[in-house]
């Protein structure tokens, strides 16, 4: 590809040889120039969409395609929100946030298929380098290695035992995952039981009862921490159970859904398709680098105050991540319950770091860490070989938990190598450099994919979804489908846009003859 | 619901007590009046869509929503094609064709979710009536009964053994089902091996090698026949393997995908939402009861000759079922290979009959039949309790194989009771009446959901999907996603409409500033 992409302010890269730390990376998602107005910026739009992540992009596209004058407002200088792809000078693509998709995540799959991109996939797992085709784990001072077939069988059994709480099978608590809180098939008492149990409590239980071995827990704990980007004390069994049942209670399917299939041309290429389609309708205006500070909702119209001025529209679709929505002032204020939810926020403070490791072998490798074994306080929980770079070296991607700004790689890039060294000293020796995004301190995300903590879903989810005057809420964080995923972002954006389009059609168009 | 629906010419009902056979049933899908023109019928449309099944409905809606002048042409007097719901005078709904949907069938799920219909589901399986909460099967003169938990375990094992051909595991042949023929993960030789093996050959093999018992085969054979609507000689192992891997090689998930979740308000209510949305754009014209006889494709425009006159458009999306497409004349003619494919057609000649059975008990029941046990030549292969009617009686729905017009229920409605009696004489005794559609002799379908026979997919599928001048093909029959399903219909209609809309935008709209 010879296309020249622009640079975003987001993301970091570091090269050990030069000691150079760069802020800002090249991405297909960078938007330049940052504003475009299809009509006068003073006019009242049919709809304003806040946020150009997947949820907002899809909502803006659907609204603009249906003929609504649409304004997309975004704080960053790029599309994609928590999903974006950087491209280095050699043409290597790095997914900085949301990455993996699957044909059973129907909302994102539909987008890929519709744009004819569904056949251009890549795989993260790889067993080409047999010397390194294993998954290592360490717990209580003991280190394990399993080949992938063994690991699949171990994890399948361990997850089944772990996930089913005594007296309440996961299929009773979450019989039909897209309807977490009001499935006609589920028992609300069981749902509540799952949501008030933390994954840490459950680990203690299965360990005490001898249901799982130290080896099994070494792999399982790291996997669940990977899913939450947080220590298990903060993780709700209900949220975990929902994912597990989305995966039909099969480790293989769950893993296929979570961490296997990538878009070969990068997430930003899909986001770009959606954005370009919206722009091609001639109905889209947009304003990037325009953080919203205030939303004033009146019956006739909603006004949105940004750093670039105030805009107004008949409807507003707000896709602000729940961990930053509270920074925006609402007039009239949102409900006390919603404020409380925003204050509590979700628990995922994952740090995702790609590192180039000399030689191709680590392409086939997986590593898992538990707490006890990293005296200095652990930052990473899991790492996998993710791709071969143009250099012929492997790129290993690692996931952290409970991001600590004090220890941020951008403050101490030379320390990254030793973080990887916790898995295997060989990684530290072969370390070349890194590319990453610090989601935990990102002012427009303040966290990674949204993982509600213990009790959060049953207490707040309905409220977070409910409309507030002319303001409709969307985003992966509050989705009923694959919550916290690209799929959920697209699903909720799709639904919100449909509601707005329907209301617009009823009031704007002559009633059709039927 | 007090809404009055119109009557379609499709479908039959029969009541034993009165001996009355009725042709034509009331449906939310019936369209009256049958034409509506948004602009002059003489004008050249941006796009004509042939067929108002799910594929055509979605294509027409997407095109009209994007602003294209769109004409929808349909032979029948109703929308929905092979998926439609009849409503009797008591308000009971009967699905005459496509019925079951699932959140892992993303294209149809997206439609349901977008229209806010995803929470209003019903289940076919039911274990409330414990005296009848079992699955019966018969093979080689021996009759079996299994409770559903046992049956699930038996089927899971039997399917795994059956589906994996010696030396070629199903996951090697179909590693990623949406990309059946050109997955970057699969081995084309294995794909071909699966497609040239019939399910009958595989049954003979597992029986000879003693891999499955007579009991296991009693259930398995009926299930696979249900899937194909045909005897196993005609069924391709590749087509079966694709479904099986869509279900993650798990009987439970496959069954959940095939025959569990129904739309509570009926399929026609979803089709109606799509149609009404298309109409609400003001860009949709339509002509029902207008069978197409000829398509004349010229570079500037395509003309479509129907019983109501000739229409022209810049593009054509053709969703004709593959078993009837050959009846339409094409100028220039379609390729020899496509003609051959249409001549061969797919093998599914399922008859689907709902019967009211006195008492609620059969609501919980399932029955399976194999060939040897029905001396007169069997017509049905499987039946399940599907709903409780307003009368308090159960409705049992049965599926046939290799529909024989001579023995059609409409020719001998009094014989239907004894067809059900083959499963259990009690069903014949308690028989009250039936509702059905004879898909095998339907002039606009000539078969049920499309199940390609042995060798068909590898030989014809690519050709059937490939564009022909201004004509794009769509429909469940040729879909890459959930082929033969509502999901596949929607997926291919979505893709075709996108292509047309993109071409239209490129030529019609001023290029957008980006
Ligand atoms: C490290 C990481 C890995 C992930 N991995 C996966 C994965 O493999 N698969 C998967 O499906 N999902 C994954 N996810 C989750 C997925 O990326 C997100 O759930 C999804 O992208 C969220 O989309 P959204 O539109 O709901 O929110 P966002 O993408 O966060 O969009 C919200 C937008 O609002 C903007 N915004 C915030 N504040 C303001 C303001 N005041 N004014 C204006 N704009 C504002 C933000 O800049 C952002 O662009 C991952 C996420 C992360 C962070
Ligand atoms: C008995 C039965 C049970 C099924 N069960 C399920 C199920 O449970 N779940 C599921 O997902 N799927 C099921 N299916 C399959 C599903 O219904 C179909 O795959 C899907 O509805 C097909 O949609 P389509 O738009 O591709 O084709 P169709 O619905 O067949 O639409 C094609 C349209 O073209 C029209 N047409 C034909 N000839 C002409 C002509 N010459 N001129 C003009 N118009 C013409 C037809 O009348 C029809 O309306 C079932 C199908 C049947 C028959």
Coordinates of C-alpha atoms in Angstrom, one line a residue, chain A residues 16-496:
Chain A
X16 CA 15.9 0.6 22.5
X17 CA 18.8 1.1 20.1
X18 CA 18.2 4.8 19.9
X19 CA 16.5 5.3 23.2
X20 CA 14.0 7.4 21.3
X21 CA 10.4 7.8 22.7
X22 CA 7.9 9.2 20.2
X23 CA 4.5 10.4 20.9
X24 CA 2.0 10.3 18.0
X25 CA 1.8 7.7 15.3
X26 CA 0.7 7.4 11.7
X27 CA -2.7 6.0 11.2
X28 CA -5.3 5.5 8.4
X29 CA -7.7 6.8 11.0
X30 CA -6.2 10.3 11.4
X31 CA -8.5 12.9 9.9
X32 CA -7.0 16.0 8.2
X33 CA -8.2 18.6 7.9
X34 CA -10.2 18.2 11.1
X35 CA -13.4 19.9 10.2
X36 CA -15.8 19.8 7.2
X37 CA -19.3 21.4 7.1
X38 CA -21.8 20.2 4.6
X39 CA -24.1 23.1 5.6
X40 CA -23.5 26.2 7.7
X41 CA -22.1 25.2 11.1
X42 CA -24.7 27.6 12.6
X43 CA -27.7 25.6 11.3
X44 CA -29.6 23.2 13.5
X45 CA -28.7 19.7 12.5
X46 CA -31.1 16.8 12.4
X47 CA -28.7 14.9 14.6
X48 CA -25.4 15.4 16.4
X49 CA -23.3 12.3 17.2
X50 CA -20.7 12.7 19.9
X51 CA -17.8 10.4 19.5
X52 CA -16.2 8.9 16.3
X53 CA -15.6 5.5 17.7
X54 CA -17.4 2.6 16.1
X55 CA -20.6 3.4 17.8
X56 CA -20.7 7.0 16.7
X57 CA -19.3 6.3 13.2
X58 CA -22.1 3.7 12.5
X59 CA -24.7 6.0 14.0
X60 CA -23.5 9.0 11.9
X61 CA -23.3 6.9 8.7
X62 CA -26.8 5.4 9.2
X63 CA -28.3 8.8 9.9
X64 CA -26.5 10.6 7.0
X65 CA -27.3 7.7 4.6
X66 CA -31.0 8.1 5.5
X67 CA -30.8 11.8 4.6
X68 CA -30.5 13.4 8.0
X69 CA -28.1 16.4 8.2
X70 CA -25.6 14.9 10.6
X71 CA -22.8 16.4 12.6
X72 CA -20.1 14.2 14.1
X73 CA -18.1 15.7 17.0
X74 CA -15.0 14.1 18.2
X75 CA -12.3 15.2 20.8
X76 CA -9.4 13.4 19.1
X77 CA -7.8 14.0 15.7
X78 CA -8.8 10.6 14.4
X79 CA -11.7 8.2 14.0
X80 CA -12.0 4.8 15.7
X81 CA -11.9 5.8 19.4
X82 CA -10.7 2.7 21.3
X83 CA -10.0 0.8 18.1
X84 CA -7.3 2.1 15.9
X85 CA -4.3 0.9 13.9
X86 CA -0.9 2.6 13.7
X87 CA 1.4 2.0 10.8
X88 CA 5.2 2.2 11.2
X89 CA 7.7 3.4 8.6
X90 CA 8.2 -0.2 7.4
X91 CA 4.5 -0.7 6.8
X92 CA 3.9 -2.9 9.9
X93 CA 0.4 -2.5 11.4
X94 CA -0.2 -2.4 15.1
X95 CA -3.7 -2.6 16.7
X96 CA -3.6 -0.1 19.5
X97 CA -7.0 -1.0 20.9
X98 CA -9.9 -3.2 19.7
X99 CA -8.5 -5.9 17.4
X100 CA -10.2 -9.2 17.1
X101 CA -13.5 -9.9 15.4
X102 CA -15.5 -13.0 14.5
X103 CA -18.3 -14.1 12.2
X104 CA -20.4 -14.8 15.2
X105 CA -20.2 -11.2 16.3
X106 CA -22.9 -10.4 13.8
X107 CA -22.9 -6.6 13.9
X108 CA -19.2 -6.1 13.2
X109 CA -19.3 -9.0 10.8
X110 CA -22.1 -7.4 8.8
X111 CA -20.0 -4.3 8.4
X112 CA -17.0 -6.2 7.2
X113 CA -19.1 -8.3 4.8
X114 CA -21.0 -5.3 3.5
X115 CA -17.7 -3.6 2.6
X116 CA -16.4 -6.8 1.1
X117 CA -13.6 -6.9 3.7
X118 CA -14.6 -10.2 5.3
X119 CA -12.2 -12.3 3.3
X120 CA -9.1 -10.4 4.2
X121 CA -8.4 -11.7 7.7
X122 CA -5.2 -12.7 9.6
X123 CA -4.7 -14.9 12.6
X124 CA -3.0 -14.1 15.8
X125 CA -2.4 -17.8 16.9
X126 CA 0.4 -19.5 15.1
X127 CA 2.3 -22.7 15.7
X128 CA 5.0 -22.4 12.9
X129 CA 7.9 -22.1 15.3
X130 CA 7.8 -25.4 17.1
X131 CA 10.5 -24.5 19.6
X132 CA 8.2 -21.8 21.0
X133 CA 4.7 -23.2 20.2
X134 CA 3.6 -23.4 23.8
X135 CA 1.8 -21.5 26.5
X136 CA 3.7 -20.8 29.7
X137 CA 2.3 -19.9 33.0
X138 CA 3.6 -19.4 36.5
X139 CA 1.8 -19.5 39.9
X140 CA 3.0 -19.9 43.4
X141 CA 6.6 -20.1 42.1
X142 CA 5.9 -23.1 39.8
X143 CA 6.3 -22.7 36.1
X144 CA 4.2 -24.6 33.5
X145 CA 4.4 -25.2 29.8
X146 CA 1.6 -26.6 27.7
X147 CA 1.3 -27.2 24.0
X148 CA -1.8 -25.6 22.6
X149 CA -3.9 -28.7 22.2
X150 CA -3.3 -29.6 25.8
X151 CA -4.0 -26.1 26.9
X152 CA -7.3 -26.0 25.0
X153 CA -8.5 -29.1 26.9
X154 CA -7.3 -27.9 30.2
X155 CA -8.9 -24.5 29.8
X156 CA -12.2 -25.9 28.6
X157 CA -12.5 -28.0 31.8
X158 CA -11.2 -25.4 34.1
X159 CA -13.5 -22.7 32.8
X160 CA -16.5 -24.9 33.0
X161 CA -15.8 -25.7 36.7
X162 CA -14.9 -22.2 37.5
X163 CA -17.8 -20.5 35.8
X164 CA -20.7 -22.6 37.3
X165 CA -21.4 -21.2 40.7
X166 CA -22.7 -23.8 43.3
X167 CA -26.4 -24.2 42.9
X168 CA -26.7 -21.9 40.0
X169 CA -25.5 -23.0 36.6
X170 CA -24.2 -20.4 34.3
X171 CA -26.9 -21.3 31.8
X172 CA -29.6 -20.5 34.3
X173 CA -28.0 -17.2 35.2
X174 CA -27.3 -16.1 31.6
X175 CA -29.4 -18.3 29.3
X176 CA -29.3 -15.9 26.4
X177 CA -26.4 -13.4 26.7
X178 CA -27.7 -10.5 24.6
X179 CA -30.6 -10.1 27.1
X180 CA -28.4 -10.1 30.2
X181 CA -30.9 -8.4 32.6
X182 CA -34.3 -9.3 31.3
X183 CA -34.1 -12.5 29.5
X184 CA -37.4 -14.3 29.7
X185 CA -35.4 -17.4 30.3
X186 CA -33.4 -16.4 33.3
X187 CA -33.9 -16.1 37.0
X188 CA -33.2 -12.6 38.2
X189 CA -32.1 -13.9 41.6
X190 CA -29.4 -16.0 39.9
X191 CA -28.3 -13.1 37.8
X192 CA -27.9 -11.0 40.9
X193 CA -26.0 -13.8 42.6
X194 CA -23.5 -13.9 39.8
X195 CA -23.2 -10.1 39.7
X196 CA -22.4 -9.9 43.4
X197 CA -19.8 -12.6 43.3
X198 CA -16.3 -11.5 42.4
X199 CA -14.0 -13.7 40.3
X200 CA -11.5 -13.6 43.2
X201 CA -14.1 -15.0 45.6
X202 CA -14.8 -17.8 43.1
X203 CA -11.1 -18.6 42.7
X204 CA -10.7 -18.8 46.4
X205 CA -13.7 -21.2 46.5
X206 CA -12.5 -23.6 43.8
X207 CA -9.0 -23.6 45.3
X208 CA -10.3 -24.3 48.7
X209 CA -12.5 -27.1 47.5
X210 CA -9.7 -28.5 45.4
X211 CA -11.7 -28.3 42.2
X212 CA -8.9 -26.8 40.2
X213 CA -5.1 -27.4 40.5
X214 CA -2.5 -24.7 40.8
X215 CA -1.6 -25.4 37.1
X216 CA -5.1 -24.9 35.9
X217 CA -5.4 -21.7 38.0
X218 CA -2.2 -20.4 36.6
X219 CA -3.7 -20.3 33.1
X220 CA -7.2 -19.5 34.1
X221 CA -6.5 -16.5 36.4
X222 CA -4.3 -14.9 33.7
X223 CA -7.0 -15.4 31.1
X224 CA -9.7 -13.8 33.2
X225 CA -7.5 -11.0 34.1
X226 CA -6.8 -10.5 30.4
X227 CA -10.5 -10.3 29.8
X228 CA -11.0 -7.7 32.5
X229 CA -7.7 -5.8 32.5
X230 CA -8.1 -5.8 36.2
X231 CA -7.3 -7.9 39.3
X232 CA -10.0 -10.5 40.0
X233 CA -11.3 -8.8 43.2
X234 CA -12.9 -6.2 40.9
X235 CA -14.3 -8.6 38.3
X236 CA -18.0 -9.6 38.3
X237 CA -18.8 -13.2 37.7
X238 CA -21.9 -12.1 35.8
X239 CA -19.9 -10.2 33.3
X240 CA -17.5 -13.1 32.9
X241 CA -20.5 -15.5 32.6
X242 CA -22.0 -13.4 29.9
X243 CA -18.9 -13.7 27.8
X244 CA -18.6 -17.4 28.5
X245 CA -22.2 -18.0 27.3
X246 CA -21.6 -15.9 24.2
X247 CA -19.0 -18.5 23.6
X248 CA -21.5 -21.3 24.1
X249 CA -19.7 -22.3 27.2
X250 CA -16.8 -23.6 25.1
X251 CA -13.3 -22.3 25.7
X252 CA -12.4 -22.9 22.0
X253 CA -15.3 -20.8 20.7
X254 CA -14.8 -18.1 23.4
X255 CA -11.1 -17.8 22.5
X256 CA -11.9 -17.8 18.8
X257 CA -14.3 -14.9 19.5
X258 CA -11.8 -13.0 21.7
X259 CA -8.3 -13.3 20.3
X260 CA -8.0 -15.1 17.0
X261 CA -9.2 -13.2 13.8
X262 CA -7.9 -9.8 12.8
X263 CA -8.7 -7.5 9.9
X264 CA -5.6 -7.8 7.7
X265 CA -5.7 -4.2 6.7
X266 CA -6.3 -3.0 10.3
X267 CA -9.2 -1.8 12.3
X268 CA -8.7 1.7 11.1
X269 CA -9.4 0.5 7.5
X270 CA -12.9 -0.6 8.6
X271 CA -13.5 2.6 10.5
X272 CA -12.4 4.5 7.5
X273 CA -14.9 2.7 5.3
X274 CA -17.7 3.6 7.6
X275 CA -16.6 7.2 7.8
X276 CA -16.0 7.6 4.1
X277 CA -19.5 6.1 3.4
X278 CA -21.0 8.7 5.7
X279 CA -19.1 11.5 4.0
X280 CA -20.0 10.2 0.6
X281 CA -23.7 10.9 1.3
X282 CA -23.1 14.6 1.3
X283 CA -25.1 14.9 4.5
X284 CA -22.2 14.6 7.0
X285 CA -20.5 17.5 8.7
X286 CA -17.7 16.8 11.2
X287 CA -15.6 18.5 13.7
X288 CA -12.5 16.7 15.1
X289 CA -10.2 17.9 17.9
X290 CA -13.4 19.4 19.5
X291 CA -13.9 18.0 23.0
X292 CA -17.4 18.5 24.2
X293 CA -17.7 20.3 27.6
X294 CA -21.4 20.8 28.0
X295 CA -24.7 19.6 26.7
X296 CA -27.8 21.7 27.0
X297 CA -31.0 19.9 26.3
X298 CA -34.2 21.8 25.6
X299 CA -37.4 20.4 24.0
X300 CA -36.9 22.1 20.7
X301 CA -33.2 21.3 20.3
X302 CA -30.0 20.2 22.1
X303 CA -26.9 22.4 22.2
X304 CA -23.5 21.0 22.3
X305 CA -20.7 23.1 23.6
X306 CA -17.2 22.2 22.3
X307 CA -13.8 23.8 22.2
X308 CA -14.6 24.9 18.6
X309 CA -17.9 26.4 19.3
X310 CA -21.5 25.5 20.0
X311 CA -23.6 23.4 17.7
X312 CA -27.3 22.5 17.9
X313 CA -29.5 19.6 16.7
X314 CA -32.9 18.1 17.2
X315 CA -31.5 14.9 18.5
X316 CA -28.2 13.9 20.1
X317 CA -26.6 10.5 20.1
X318 CA -24.0 10.4 22.8
X319 CA -21.3 7.7 22.7
X320 CA -19.1 9.0 25.4
X321 CA -17.2 6.1 27.2
X322 CA -18.7 5.7 30.7
X323 CA -15.4 6.5 32.3
X324 CA -15.2 10.0 30.9
X325 CA -18.9 10.9 30.4
X326 CA -19.0 12.4 33.9
X327 CA -16.6 15.1 32.8
X328 CA -19.2 16.6 30.5
X329 CA -21.7 19.0 32.2
X330 CA -25.4 18.2 31.5
X331 CA -28.2 20.8 31.7
X332 CA -30.6 19.5 32.9
X333 CA -28.4 17.2 34.9
X334 CA -28.6 13.5 34.3
X335 CA -30.2 11.3 36.9
X336 CA -28.4 10.8 40.2
X337 CA -28.1 7.1 39.4
X338 CA -26.4 7.8 36.1
X339 CA -24.0 10.2 37.8
X340 CA -23.2 7.5 40.3
X341 CA -22.6 5.0 37.6
X342 CA -20.3 7.3 35.8
X343 CA -18.4 8.1 39.0
X344 CA -17.9 4.4 39.7
X345 CA -17.1 3.6 36.1
X346 CA -15.8 0.3 34.8
X347 CA -12.7 -1.5 36.1
X348 CA -10.7 -2.2 32.9
X349 CA -7.4 -0.4 33.1
X350 CA -5.5 -2.6 30.6
X351 CA -2.3 -1.5 29.1
X352 CA -1.7 -3.0 25.6
X353 CA 1.9 -3.0 24.4
X354 CA 3.4 -4.5 21.2
X355 CA 7.0 -5.3 21.4
X356 CA 9.4 -6.3 18.6
X357 CA 11.4 -9.3 19.7
X358 CA 14.5 -10.5 17.7
X359 CA 14.0 -13.6 15.7
X360 CA 10.7 -15.1 14.5
X361 CA 10.3 -17.8 17.2
X362 CA 8.2 -15.8 19.7
X363 CA 5.5 -15.6 17.0
X364 CA 4.2 -18.9 18.3
X365 CA 4.5 -18.2 22.0
X366 CA 2.0 -17.4 24.7
X367 CA 2.8 -16.3 28.3
X368 CA 0.7 -15.9 31.5
X369 CA 1.6 -14.4 34.8
X370 CA 0.0 -14.4 38.2
X371 CA 0.5 -12.0 41.1
X372 CA 2.7 -13.7 43.5
X373 CA 5.6 -14.1 41.2
X374 CA 6.4 -10.6 40.4
X375 CA 7.8 -9.0 43.6
X376 CA 7.8 -5.5 42.3
X377 CA 4.1 -5.6 41.6
X378 CA 3.0 -7.0 38.3
X379 CA 1.9 -4.8 35.4
X380 CA 1.2 -7.4 32.7
X381 CA -0.9 -10.5 32.8
X382 CA -0.7 -12.1 29.4
X383 CA 1.3 -11.9 26.2
X384 CA 1.0 -13.6 22.8
X385 CA 2.9 -13.8 19.6
X386 CA 0.8 -11.7 17.3
X387 CA 2.5 -11.2 14.0
X388 CA 5.7 -11.4 12.0
X389 CA 7.1 -8.0 11.2
X390 CA 8.7 -7.0 7.9
X391 CA 12.0 -7.3 9.7
X392 CA 11.4 -11.0 10.2
X393 CA 11.2 -10.5 13.9
X394 CA 8.1 -11.5 16.0
X395 CA 5.8 -8.9 17.5
X396 CA 4.5 -10.0 20.9
X397 CA 1.5 -8.2 22.3
X398 CA 1.1 -7.9 26.0
X399 CA -1.9 -7.0 28.2
X400 CA -1.7 -5.3 31.5
X401 CA -4.0 -5.0 34.5
X402 CA -4.7 -2.1 36.8
X403 CA -2.7 0.5 34.9
X404 CA -0.6 2.6 37.2
X405 CA 0.2 6.0 35.8
X406 CA 3.3 6.3 38.0
X407 CA 4.8 3.2 36.2
X408 CA 3.6 4.2 32.8
X409 CA 5.9 3.0 30.0
X410 CA 5.9 6.5 28.6
X411 CA 7.6 7.6 31.9
X412 CA 10.1 4.9 31.8
X413 CA 10.3 3.3 28.3
X414 CA 13.6 1.6 29.2
X415 CA 11.7 -0.4 31.7
X416 CA 9.4 -2.1 29.1
X417 CA 11.9 -4.8 28.3
X418 CA 12.0 -6.0 31.8
X419 CA 8.2 -6.1 32.0
X420 CA 8.3 -8.6 29.1
X421 CA 11.2 -10.3 30.9
X422 CA 8.9 -11.2 33.8
X423 CA 7.4 -13.8 31.4
X424 CA 10.7 -15.1 30.1
X425 CA 14.2 -13.5 30.4
X426 CA 14.8 -14.3 26.8
X427 CA 12.2 -11.7 25.8
X428 CA 14.1 -9.1 27.6
X429 CA 17.3 -10.1 25.9
X430 CA 15.8 -10.0 22.5
X431 CA 13.8 -6.8 23.1
X432 CA 14.0 -4.3 20.3
X433 CA 11.3 -1.7 20.8
X434 CA 7.6 -1.1 21.5
X435 CA 4.4 0.6 20.2
X436 CA 1.5 1.2 22.6
X437 CA -1.4 3.4 23.8
X438 CA -1.9 4.2 27.5
X439 CA -5.6 3.8 27.7
X440 CA -5.6 4.0 31.5
X441 CA -4.6 7.6 31.4
X442 CA -6.2 8.6 28.1
X443 CA -8.4 11.6 28.8
X444 CA -11.1 10.5 26.3
X445 CA -11.3 6.9 27.4
X446 CA -9.9 6.6 30.9
X447 CA -9.7 2.9 30.6
X448 CA -9.8 0.1 28.0
X449 CA -12.8 -2.0 26.9
X450 CA -15.5 -1.5 29.5
X451 CA -15.7 -4.3 32.0
X452 CA -18.3 -3.5 34.7
X453 CA -17.2 -4.3 38.2
X454 CA -19.0 -6.4 40.9
X455 CA -22.7 -5.4 41.1
X456 CA -22.4 -2.6 38.5
X457 CA -24.5 -4.2 35.7
X458 CA -27.6 -5.0 37.8
X459 CA -27.4 -1.6 39.5
X460 CA -26.7 0.7 36.6
X461 CA -27.0 -0.9 33.1
X462 CA -30.7 -0.1 32.5
X463 CA -30.3 3.4 33.6
X464 CA -27.2 4.0 31.4
X465 CA -29.2 2.8 28.4
X466 CA -32.3 4.9 29.0
X467 CA -33.0 8.0 27.0
X468 CA -32.6 11.5 28.5
X469 CA -34.9 13.9 26.6
X470 CA -33.5 14.3 23.1
X471 CA -30.3 12.5 24.1
X472 CA -29.9 8.8 23.2
X473 CA -27.0 6.9 24.6
X474 CA -24.9 4.4 22.7
X475 CA -21.5 2.7 22.9
X476 CA -19.9 -0.6 23.6
X477 CA -19.9 0.2 27.3
X478 CA -23.7 0.0 27.6
X479 CA -24.5 -2.5 24.8
X480 CA -26.7 -5.5 25.4
X481 CA -25.1 -7.5 22.7
X482 CA -21.3 -8.2 22.8
X483 CA -20.8 -5.6 25.5
X484 CA -17.4 -4.0 25.7
X485 CA -16.6 -5.2 22.1
X486 CA -16.6 -3.6 18.7
X487 CA -19.6 -5.6 18.0
X488 CA -21.5 -4.1 20.9
X489 CA -20.4 -0.6 19.9
X490 CA -21.8 -1.1 16.4
X491 CA -25.0 -2.7 17.7
X492 CA -25.8 0.2 20.0
X493 CA -24.9 2.8 17.4
X494 CA -27.1 1.0 14.9
X495 CA -30.1 0.9 17.3
X496 CA -29.7 4.5 18.3

